[in-house]
Short mmCIF file of C-alpha atoms in Angstrom, two decimals:
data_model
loop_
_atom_site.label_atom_id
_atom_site.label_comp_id
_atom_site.label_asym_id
_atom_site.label_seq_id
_atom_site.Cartn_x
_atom_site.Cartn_y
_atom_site.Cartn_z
CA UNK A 1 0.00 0.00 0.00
CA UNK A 2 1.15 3.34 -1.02
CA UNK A 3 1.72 6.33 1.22
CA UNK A 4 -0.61 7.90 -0.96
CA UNK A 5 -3.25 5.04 -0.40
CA UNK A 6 -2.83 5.23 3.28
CA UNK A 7 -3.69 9.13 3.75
CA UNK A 8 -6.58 8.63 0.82
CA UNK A 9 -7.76 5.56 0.57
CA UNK A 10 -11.41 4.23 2.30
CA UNK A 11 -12.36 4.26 5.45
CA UNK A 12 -14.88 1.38 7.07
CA UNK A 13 -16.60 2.38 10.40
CA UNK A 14 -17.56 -1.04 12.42
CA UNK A 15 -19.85 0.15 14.99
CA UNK A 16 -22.50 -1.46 17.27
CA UNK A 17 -25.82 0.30 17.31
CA UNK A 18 -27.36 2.87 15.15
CA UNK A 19 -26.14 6.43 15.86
CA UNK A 20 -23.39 5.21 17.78
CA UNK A 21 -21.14 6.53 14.71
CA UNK A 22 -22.13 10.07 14.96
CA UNK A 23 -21.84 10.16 18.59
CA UNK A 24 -18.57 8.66 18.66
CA UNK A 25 -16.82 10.26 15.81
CA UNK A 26 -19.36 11.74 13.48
CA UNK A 27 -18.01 14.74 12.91
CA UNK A 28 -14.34 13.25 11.44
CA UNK A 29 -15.93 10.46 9.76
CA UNK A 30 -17.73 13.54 7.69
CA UNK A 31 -14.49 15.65 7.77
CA UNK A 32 -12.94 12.61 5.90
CA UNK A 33 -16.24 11.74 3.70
CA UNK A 34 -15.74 15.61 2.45
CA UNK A 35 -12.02 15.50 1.83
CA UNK A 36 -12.98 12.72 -1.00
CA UNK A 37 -12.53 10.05 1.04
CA UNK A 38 -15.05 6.81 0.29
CA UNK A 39 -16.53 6.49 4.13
CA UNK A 40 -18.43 3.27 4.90
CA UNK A 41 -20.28 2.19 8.00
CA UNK A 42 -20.82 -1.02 9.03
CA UNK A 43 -23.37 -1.82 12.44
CA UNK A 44 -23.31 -4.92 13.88
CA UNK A 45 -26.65 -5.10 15.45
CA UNK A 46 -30.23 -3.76 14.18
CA UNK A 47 -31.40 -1.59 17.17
CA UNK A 48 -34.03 -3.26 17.64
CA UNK A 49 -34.06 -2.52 21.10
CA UNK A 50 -33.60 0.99 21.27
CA UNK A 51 -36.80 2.21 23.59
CA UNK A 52 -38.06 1.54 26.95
CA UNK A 53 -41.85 1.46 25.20
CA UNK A 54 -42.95 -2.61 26.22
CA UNK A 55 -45.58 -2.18 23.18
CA UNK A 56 -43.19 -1.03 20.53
CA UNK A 57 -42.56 -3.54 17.80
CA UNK A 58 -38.90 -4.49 18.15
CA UNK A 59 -38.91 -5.61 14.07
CA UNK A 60 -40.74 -1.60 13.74
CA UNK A 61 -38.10 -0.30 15.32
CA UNK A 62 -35.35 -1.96 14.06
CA UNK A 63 -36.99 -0.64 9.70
CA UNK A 64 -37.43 2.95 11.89
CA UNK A 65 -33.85 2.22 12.72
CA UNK A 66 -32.06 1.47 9.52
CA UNK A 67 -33.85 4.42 7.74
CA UNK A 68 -32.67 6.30 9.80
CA UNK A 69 -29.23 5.11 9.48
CA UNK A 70 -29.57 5.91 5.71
CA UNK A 71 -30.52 9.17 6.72
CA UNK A 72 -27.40 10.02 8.66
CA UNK A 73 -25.13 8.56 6.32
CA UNK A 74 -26.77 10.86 3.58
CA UNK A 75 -26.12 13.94 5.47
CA UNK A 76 -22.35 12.60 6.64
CA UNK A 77 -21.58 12.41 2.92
CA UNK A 78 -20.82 8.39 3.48
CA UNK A 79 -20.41 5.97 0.39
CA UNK A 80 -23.34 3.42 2.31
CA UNK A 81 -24.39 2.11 5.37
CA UNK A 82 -25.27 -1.69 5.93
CA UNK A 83 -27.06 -2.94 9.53
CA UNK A 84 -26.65 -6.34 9.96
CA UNK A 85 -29.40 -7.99 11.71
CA UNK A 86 -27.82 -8.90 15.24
CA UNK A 87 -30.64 -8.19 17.87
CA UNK A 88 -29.25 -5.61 20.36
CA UNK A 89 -27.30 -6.70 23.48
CA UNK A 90 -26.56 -9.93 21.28
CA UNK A 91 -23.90 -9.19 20.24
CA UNK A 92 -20.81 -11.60 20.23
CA UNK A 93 -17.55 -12.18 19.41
CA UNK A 94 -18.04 -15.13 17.22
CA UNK A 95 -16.65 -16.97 13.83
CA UNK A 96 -19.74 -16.23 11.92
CA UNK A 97 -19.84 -12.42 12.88
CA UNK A 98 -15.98 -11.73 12.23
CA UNK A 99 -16.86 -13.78 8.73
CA UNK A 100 -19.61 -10.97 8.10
CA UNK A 101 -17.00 -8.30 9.11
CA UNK A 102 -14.09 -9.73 7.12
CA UNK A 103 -15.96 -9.68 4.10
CA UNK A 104 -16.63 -6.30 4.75
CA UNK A 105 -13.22 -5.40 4.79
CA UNK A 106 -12.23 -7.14 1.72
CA UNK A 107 -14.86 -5.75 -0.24
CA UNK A 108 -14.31 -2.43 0.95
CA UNK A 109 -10.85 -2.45 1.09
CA UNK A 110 -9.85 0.24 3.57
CA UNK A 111 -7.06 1.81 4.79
CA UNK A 112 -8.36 3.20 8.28
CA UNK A 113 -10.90 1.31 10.05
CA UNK A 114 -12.85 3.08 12.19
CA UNK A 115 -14.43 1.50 15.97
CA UNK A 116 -14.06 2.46 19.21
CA UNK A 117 -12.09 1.45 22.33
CA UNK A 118 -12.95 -2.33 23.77
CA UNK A 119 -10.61 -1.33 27.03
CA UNK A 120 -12.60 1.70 27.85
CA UNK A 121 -15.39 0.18 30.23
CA UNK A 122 -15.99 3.12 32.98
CA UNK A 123 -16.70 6.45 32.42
CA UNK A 124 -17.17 9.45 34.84
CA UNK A 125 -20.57 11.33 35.04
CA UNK A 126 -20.02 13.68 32.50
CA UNK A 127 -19.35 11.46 29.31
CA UNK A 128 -16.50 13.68 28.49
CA UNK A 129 -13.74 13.64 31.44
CA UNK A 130 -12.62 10.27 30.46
CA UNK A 131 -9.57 10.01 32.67
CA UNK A 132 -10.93 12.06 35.37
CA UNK A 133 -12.75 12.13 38.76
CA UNK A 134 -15.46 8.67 39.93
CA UNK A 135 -16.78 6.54 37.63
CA UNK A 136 -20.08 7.68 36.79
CA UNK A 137 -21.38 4.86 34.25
CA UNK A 138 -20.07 1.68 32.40
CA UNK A 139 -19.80 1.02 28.99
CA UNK A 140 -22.82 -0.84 27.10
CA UNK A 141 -21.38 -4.49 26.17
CA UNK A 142 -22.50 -4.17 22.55
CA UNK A 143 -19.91 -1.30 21.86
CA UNK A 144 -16.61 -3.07 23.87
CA UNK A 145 -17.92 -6.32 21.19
CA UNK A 146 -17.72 -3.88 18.12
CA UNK A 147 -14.41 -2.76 19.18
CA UNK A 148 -13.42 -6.70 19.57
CA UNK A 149 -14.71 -7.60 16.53
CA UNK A 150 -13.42 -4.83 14.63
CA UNK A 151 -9.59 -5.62 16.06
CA UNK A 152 -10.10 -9.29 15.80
CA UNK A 153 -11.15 -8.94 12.01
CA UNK A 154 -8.50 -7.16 11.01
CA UNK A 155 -5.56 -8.97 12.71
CA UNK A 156 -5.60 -11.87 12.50
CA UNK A 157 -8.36 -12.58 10.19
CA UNK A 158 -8.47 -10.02 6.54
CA UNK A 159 -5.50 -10.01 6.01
CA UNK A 160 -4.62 -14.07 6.27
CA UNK A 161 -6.12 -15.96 3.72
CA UNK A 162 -6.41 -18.66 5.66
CA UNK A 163 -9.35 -16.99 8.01
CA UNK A 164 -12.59 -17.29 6.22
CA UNK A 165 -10.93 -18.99 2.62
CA UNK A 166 -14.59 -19.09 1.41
CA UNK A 167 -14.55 -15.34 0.52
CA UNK A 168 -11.31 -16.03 -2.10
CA UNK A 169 -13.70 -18.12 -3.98
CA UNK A 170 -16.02 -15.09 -3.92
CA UNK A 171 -13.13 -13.05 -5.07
CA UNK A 172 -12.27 -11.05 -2.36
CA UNK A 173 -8.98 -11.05 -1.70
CA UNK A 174 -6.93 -10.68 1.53
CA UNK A 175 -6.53 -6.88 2.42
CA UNK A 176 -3.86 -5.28 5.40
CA UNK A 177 -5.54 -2.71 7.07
CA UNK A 178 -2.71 0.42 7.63
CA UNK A 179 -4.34 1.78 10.89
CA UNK A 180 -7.61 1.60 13.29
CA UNK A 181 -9.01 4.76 14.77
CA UNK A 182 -10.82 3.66 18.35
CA UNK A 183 -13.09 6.31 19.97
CA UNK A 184 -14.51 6.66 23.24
CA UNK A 185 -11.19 5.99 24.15
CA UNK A 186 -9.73 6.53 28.13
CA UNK A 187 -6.18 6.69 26.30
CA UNK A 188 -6.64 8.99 23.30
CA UNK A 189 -2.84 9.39 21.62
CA UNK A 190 -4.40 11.46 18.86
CA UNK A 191 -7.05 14.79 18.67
CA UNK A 192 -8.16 15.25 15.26
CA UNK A 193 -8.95 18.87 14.24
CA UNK A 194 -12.75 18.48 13.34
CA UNK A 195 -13.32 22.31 13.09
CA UNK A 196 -16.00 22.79 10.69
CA UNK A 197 -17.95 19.73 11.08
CA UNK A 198 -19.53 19.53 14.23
CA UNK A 199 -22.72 20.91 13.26
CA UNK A 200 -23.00 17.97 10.47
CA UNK A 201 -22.51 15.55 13.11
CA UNK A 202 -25.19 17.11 15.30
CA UNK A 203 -27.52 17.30 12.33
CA UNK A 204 -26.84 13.63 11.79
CA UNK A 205 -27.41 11.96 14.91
CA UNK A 206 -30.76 14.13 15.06
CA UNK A 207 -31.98 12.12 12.11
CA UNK A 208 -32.37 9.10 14.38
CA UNK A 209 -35.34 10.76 15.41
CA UNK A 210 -36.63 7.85 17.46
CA UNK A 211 -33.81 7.97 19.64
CA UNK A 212 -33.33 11.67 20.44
CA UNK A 213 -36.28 13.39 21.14
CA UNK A 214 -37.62 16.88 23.42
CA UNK A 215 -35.16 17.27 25.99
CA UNK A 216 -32.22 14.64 24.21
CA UNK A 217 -32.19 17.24 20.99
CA UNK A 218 -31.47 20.05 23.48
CA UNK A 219 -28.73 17.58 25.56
CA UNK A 220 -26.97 16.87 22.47
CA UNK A 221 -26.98 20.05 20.74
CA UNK A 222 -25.40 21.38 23.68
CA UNK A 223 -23.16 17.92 24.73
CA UNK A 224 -21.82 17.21 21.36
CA UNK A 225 -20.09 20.61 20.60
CA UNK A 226 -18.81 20.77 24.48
CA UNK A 227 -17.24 17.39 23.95
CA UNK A 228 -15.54 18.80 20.78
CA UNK A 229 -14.33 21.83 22.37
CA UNK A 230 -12.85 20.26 25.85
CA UNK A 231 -10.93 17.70 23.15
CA UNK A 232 -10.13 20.61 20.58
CA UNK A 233 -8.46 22.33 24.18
CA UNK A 234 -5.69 19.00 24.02
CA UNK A 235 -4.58 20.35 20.91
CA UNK A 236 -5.21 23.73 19.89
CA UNK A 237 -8.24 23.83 18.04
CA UNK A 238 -11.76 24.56 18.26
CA UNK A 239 -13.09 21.39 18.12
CA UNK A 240 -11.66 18.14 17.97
CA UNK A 241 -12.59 14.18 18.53
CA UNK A 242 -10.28 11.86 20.51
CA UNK A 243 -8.98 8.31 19.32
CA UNK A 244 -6.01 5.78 20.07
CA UNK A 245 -4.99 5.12 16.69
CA UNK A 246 -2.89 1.87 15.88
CA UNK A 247 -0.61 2.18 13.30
CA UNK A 248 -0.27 -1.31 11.80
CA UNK A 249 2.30 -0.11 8.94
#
């Protein structure tokens, strides 16, 4: 892979839920869809159980769920988005799902994946003071699995061909990822300047409109650009989103 490849080439978010994408790292996943960049998401589970409603139909809300996830992708500027149909809080680190996730990254063929941190399982009160002050509230299981999976799929398994052979019948080959961005990281080694498109990624988590409603528009219109100015502090610009980024080169 060419230096040029490596600073241009695709990106593949692997991600757990529905609008956890845009909350994580929305706004550099649409810096990087803008700068020409193919961006493609990839969510492990359906959402399916998104809302404390009893009466809500969990196979509703997991179609309310993926159009929705269309609908952010659209206004991320992303290449597509494909929900696999994992039922929320199901979600394992397992053969068949790395094969799902594998193929993914041979088709695509990325240089960055995108995920977030498996390690980071407490959190303090805030959301945003990773490293600081009481835990306040543990991670959800489904997003330490999507960073699992995401790590586990690319090393060791898309770029041996011995993991998952059946896909070099289906022509895809065996592809070497050249780094993984992890957010909602504790141990962030790298702020990336996302001046300009925090608004986008606002805009974009609003479309899951069955998720953020009355007072959670208000939390995250407010949240969101906070978060992106406390990281933007770390480095010297307005707003920025934190990662611990892997360089497998």
């Amino acid at each position: 892979m060419s230096s040029h490849d490596r600073n241009d080439g695709p990106i593949l978010g692997i991600f757990a839920h529905p609008d956890d994408a845009e909350i994580s790292c929305g706004a550099t996943l649409t810096k990087f869809a803008s700068a020409g960049r193919p961006v493609h998401l990839l969510i492990l589970t359906n959402g399916d159980r998104g809302s404390l409603d009893p009466a809500l139909d969990r196979a509703e809300l997991a179609a309310t769920r993926a159009r929705e996830s269309e609908d952010a992708g659209r206004i991320m500027g992303l290449a597509d988005v494909t929900v696999l149909d994992t039922p929320d809080g199901e979600l394992e680190n397992s053969p068949a799902i790395r094969a799902r996730v594998v193929r993914e990254i041979r088709r695509v063929r990325p240089s960055t994946v995108v995920s977030c941190d498996p390690t980071a399982w407490f959190f303090d009160s805030s959301g945003t003071k990773l490293n600081a002050g009481p835990a306040g509230f543990y991670n959800h299981s489904d997003h330490r699995r999507a960073g699992e999976i995401a790590l586990d799929s690319v090393y060791p398994g898309s770029g041996n061909p011995h993991y998952f052979a059946e896909h070099l019948a289906e022509g895809l080959e065996a592809w070497d990822v050249y780094d993984i961005w992890l957010g909602w990281t504790r141990e962030p080694n790298h702020y990336e300047d996302v001046t300009g498109f925090v608004d986008r990624k606002v805009d974009a988590l609003l479309a899951h409109a069955s998720q953020v409603q009355g007072d959670g528009i208000r939390f995250f219109q407010e949240w969101l650009p906070k978060e992106a100015e406390e990281a933007g502090r770390q480095t010297g610009v307005r707003h920025a989103e934190a990662f611990r980024v892997l360089d497998l080169a």
